[in-house]
PDB file of C-alpha atoms in Angstrom:
ATOM      1  CA  UNK I   1      37.713-176.414 108.493  1.00  0.00           C
ATOM      2  CA  UNK I   2      35.470-173.614 107.596  1.00  0.00           C
ATOM      3  CA  UNK I   3      34.003-173.004 103.976  1.00  0.00           C
ATOM      4  CA  UNK I   4      34.751-169.703 102.457  1.00  0.00           C
ATOM      5  CA  UNK I   5      32.139-167.866 100.179  1.00  0.00           C
ATOM      6  CA  UNK I   6      33.756-166.032  97.527  1.00  0.00           C
ATOM      7  CA  UNK I   7      32.421-162.425  96.332  1.00  0.00           C
ATOM      8  CA  UNK I   8      33.087-161.682  92.754  1.00  0.00           C
ATOM      9  CA  UNK I   9      32.887-157.898  91.922  1.00  0.00           C
ATOM     10  CA  UNK I  10      32.701-155.866  88.831  1.00  0.00           C
ATOM     11  CA  UNK I  11      35.052-153.033  89.240  1.00  0.00           C
ATOM     12  CA  UNK I  12      34.513-150.343  86.671  1.00  0.00           C
ATOM     13  CA  UNK I  13      37.235-147.909  85.993  1.00  0.00           C
ATOM     14  CA  UNK I  14      36.557-144.322  85.277  1.00  0.00           C
ATOM     15  CA  UNK I  15      39.403-143.017  82.829  1.00  0.00           C
ATOM     16  CA  UNK I  16      40.471-139.527  83.873  1.00  0.00           C
ATOM     17  CA  UNK I  17      43.676-137.622  82.938  1.00  0.00           C
ATOM     18  CA  UNK I  18      43.769-135.811  86.065  1.00  0.00           C
ATOM     19  CA  UNK I  19      46.168-137.801  87.940  1.00  0.00           C
ATOM     20  CA  UNK I  20      49.399-139.875  86.848  1.00  0.00           C
ATOM     21  CA  UNK I  21      50.029-143.533  88.265  1.00  0.00           C
ATOM     22  CA  UNK I  22      53.731-142.172  89.081  1.00  0.00           C
ATOM     23  CA  UNK I  23      52.769-138.972  90.833  1.00  0.00           C
ATOM     24  CA  UNK I  24      50.060-141.207  92.674  1.00  0.00           C
ATOM     25  CA  UNK I  25      52.609-143.939  93.990  1.00  0.00           C
ATOM     26  CA  UNK I  26      54.491-140.967  95.762  1.00  0.00           C
ATOM     27  CA  UNK I  27      51.480-140.002  97.811  1.00  0.00           C
ATOM     28  CA  UNK I  28      50.067-143.204  99.252  1.00  0.00           C
ATOM     29  CA  UNK I  29      49.316-141.183 102.533  1.00  0.00           C
ATOM     30  CA  UNK I  30      46.442-139.464 100.419  1.00  0.00           C
ATOM     31  CA  UNK I  31      44.786-142.944  99.363  1.00  0.00           C
ATOM     32  CA  UNK I  32      41.124-142.455  98.927  1.00  0.00           C
ATOM     33  CA  UNK I  33      39.441-144.615 101.495  1.00  0.00           C
ATOM     34  CA  UNK I  34      36.658-147.295 100.439  1.00  0.00           C
ATOM     35  CA  UNK I  35      35.179-149.947 102.628  1.00  0.00           C
ATOM     36  CA  UNK I  36      33.666-153.274 101.393  1.00  0.00           C
ATOM     37  CA  UNK I  37      31.778-155.112 103.611  1.00  0.00           C
ATOM     38  CA  UNK I  38      31.466-158.810 102.810  1.00  0.00           C
ATOM     39  CA  UNK I  39      28.814-160.972 104.289  1.00  0.00           C
ATOM     40  CA  UNK I  40      26.785-164.110 103.404  1.00  0.00           C
ATOM     41  CA  UNK I  41      26.498-164.455  99.597  1.00  0.00           C
ATOM     42  CA  UNK I  42      26.723-160.553  99.243  1.00  0.00           C
ATOM     43  CA  UNK I  43      29.000-157.699  99.541  1.00  0.00           C
ATOM     44  CA  UNK I  44      28.463-153.772  99.651  1.00  0.00           C
ATOM     45  CA  UNK I  45      28.686-151.665  97.850  1.00  0.00           C
ATOM     46  CA  UNK I  46      27.783-154.028  94.882  1.00  0.00           C
ATOM     47  CA  UNK I  47      29.239-151.949  92.201  1.00  0.00           C
ATOM     48  CA  UNK I  48      32.419-150.181  92.850  1.00  0.00           C
ATOM     49  CA  UNK I  49      34.043-147.361  90.906  1.00  0.00           C
ATOM     50  CA  UNK I  50      37.426-146.405  90.909  1.00  0.00           C
ATOM     51  CA  UNK I  51      39.125-143.543  88.896  1.00  0.00           C
ATOM     52  CA  UNK I  52      42.224-144.586  87.058  1.00  0.00           C
ATOM     53  CA  UNK I  53      45.450-143.269  88.160  1.00  0.00           C
ATOM     54  CA  UNK I  54      44.291-142.388  91.560  1.00  0.00           C
ATOM     55  CA  UNK I  55      45.576-144.045  94.906  1.00  0.00           C
ATOM     56  CA  UNK I  56      42.729-145.993  97.133  1.00  0.00           C
ATOM     57  CA  UNK I  57      42.915-147.814 100.386  1.00  0.00           C
ATOM     58  CA  UNK I  58      40.257-150.540  99.993  1.00  0.00           C
ATOM     59  CA  UNK I  59      39.247-151.719 103.664  1.00  0.00           C
ATOM     60  CA  UNK I  60      37.884-155.111 103.337  1.00  0.00           C
ATOM     61  CA  UNK I  61      35.506-156.185 106.168  1.00  0.00           C
ATOM     62  CA  UNK I  62      34.232-159.504 106.809  1.00  0.00           C
ATOM     63  CA  UNK I  63      30.715-158.860 108.970  1.00  0.00           C
ATOM     64  CA  UNK I  64      29.851-162.386 109.218  1.00  0.00           C
ATOM     65  CA  UNK I  65      31.544-165.309 111.463  1.00  0.00           C
ATOM     66  CA  UNK I  66      32.308-167.604 108.521  1.00  0.00           C
ATOM     67  CA  UNK I  67      35.210-166.917 106.072  1.00  0.00           C
ATOM     68  CA  UNK I  68      34.962-164.985 102.864  1.00  0.00           C
ATOM     69  CA  UNK I  69      36.822-164.244  99.891  1.00  0.00           C
ATOM     70  CA  UNK I  70      36.944-161.254  97.686  1.00  0.00           C
ATOM     71  CA  UNK I  71      37.888-162.603  94.301  1.00  0.00           C
ATOM     72  CA  UNK I  72      38.880-159.832  91.366  1.00  0.00           C
ATOM     73  CA  UNK I  73      41.665-161.673  89.680  1.00  0.00           C
ATOM     74  CA  UNK I  74      41.976-159.749  86.530  1.00  0.00           C
ATOM     75  CA  UNK I  75      41.732-156.558  88.312  1.00  0.00           C
ATOM     76  CA  UNK I  76      44.484-157.246  91.066  1.00  0.00           C
ATOM     77  CA  UNK I  77      46.822-158.362  88.196  1.00  0.00           C
ATOM     78  CA  UNK I  78      46.378-154.969  86.228  1.00  0.00           C
ATOM     79  CA  UNK I  79      46.225-152.673  89.547  1.00  0.00           C
ATOM     80  CA  UNK I  80      49.333-151.326  90.911  1.00  0.00           C
ATOM     81  CA  UNK I  81      49.407-152.729  94.261  1.00  0.00           C
ATOM     82  CA  UNK I  82      51.389-151.008  96.897  1.00  0.00           C
ATOM     83  CA  UNK I  83      54.491-153.588  97.739  1.00  0.00           C
ATOM     84  CA  UNK I  84      53.819-153.797 101.475  1.00  0.00           C
ATOM     85  CA  UNK I  85      50.234-154.931 100.603  1.00  0.00           C
ATOM     86  CA  UNK I  86      50.907-157.592  97.830  1.00  0.00           C
ATOM     87  CA  UNK I  87      51.303-160.521 100.211  1.00  0.00           C
ATOM     88  CA  UNK I  88      47.256-159.565 101.318  1.00  0.00           C
ATOM     89  CA  UNK I  89      46.442-160.744  97.599  1.00  0.00           C
ATOM     90  CA  UNK I  90      46.698-164.426  96.854  1.00  0.00           C
ATOM     91  CA  UNK I  91      45.669-165.820  93.426  1.00  0.00           C
ATOM     92  CA  UNK I  92      43.585-162.650  92.932  1.00  0.00           C
ATOM     93  CA  UNK I  93      41.541-162.936  96.178  1.00  0.00           C
ATOM     94  CA  UNK I  94      41.806-161.240  99.570  1.00  0.00           C
ATOM     95  CA  UNK I  95      40.860-164.168 101.890  1.00  0.00           C
ATOM     96  CA  UNK I  96      39.300-163.082 105.335  1.00  0.00           C
ATOM     97  CA  UNK I  97      38.387-165.199 108.312  1.00  0.00           C
ATOM     98  CA  UNK I  98      35.124-164.267 110.478  1.00  0.00           C
ATOM     99  CA  UNK I  99      35.212-160.889 111.734  1.00  0.00           C
ATOM    100  CA  UNK I 100      38.442-160.064 110.194  1.00  0.00           C
ATOM    101  CA  UNK I 101      39.430-156.535 108.090  1.00  0.00           C
ATOM    102  CA  UNK I 102      42.357-155.836 105.994  1.00  0.00           C
ATOM    103  CA  UNK I 103      43.596-152.952 104.057  1.00  0.00           C
ATOM    104  CA  UNK I 104      44.872-153.292 100.515  1.00  0.00           C
ATOM    105  CA  UNK I 105      46.559-149.992  99.019  1.00  0.00           C
ATOM    106  CA  UNK I 106      46.420-149.626  95.018  1.00  0.00           C
ATOM    107  CA  UNK I 107      45.968-147.755  92.091  1.00  0.00           C
ATOM    108  CA  UNK I 108      43.453-148.989  89.441  1.00  0.00           C
TER     109      UNK I 108
END
């Protein structure tokens, strides 16, 4: 059984009045891409800033051979996650085996 290391992240939200959550849900194809790379005892970028009401495609990449988790329970609970991507988040975590990647589309 492999040990998983958890990466806990502080996610900052920039509140803007430029986009509404409802109109953003209608345009998932225009989601802003952001890659988050997990490796042994760190993740990059170390600070993630997302705009409120804007759709994002978070591309999680595990660059090491061991398993890693991206843990942000409160953030994922409050975000509007695309229905097809909800199963990728379990208990506020995105779990990745060595070399795996996964996309999660959401609105912060």
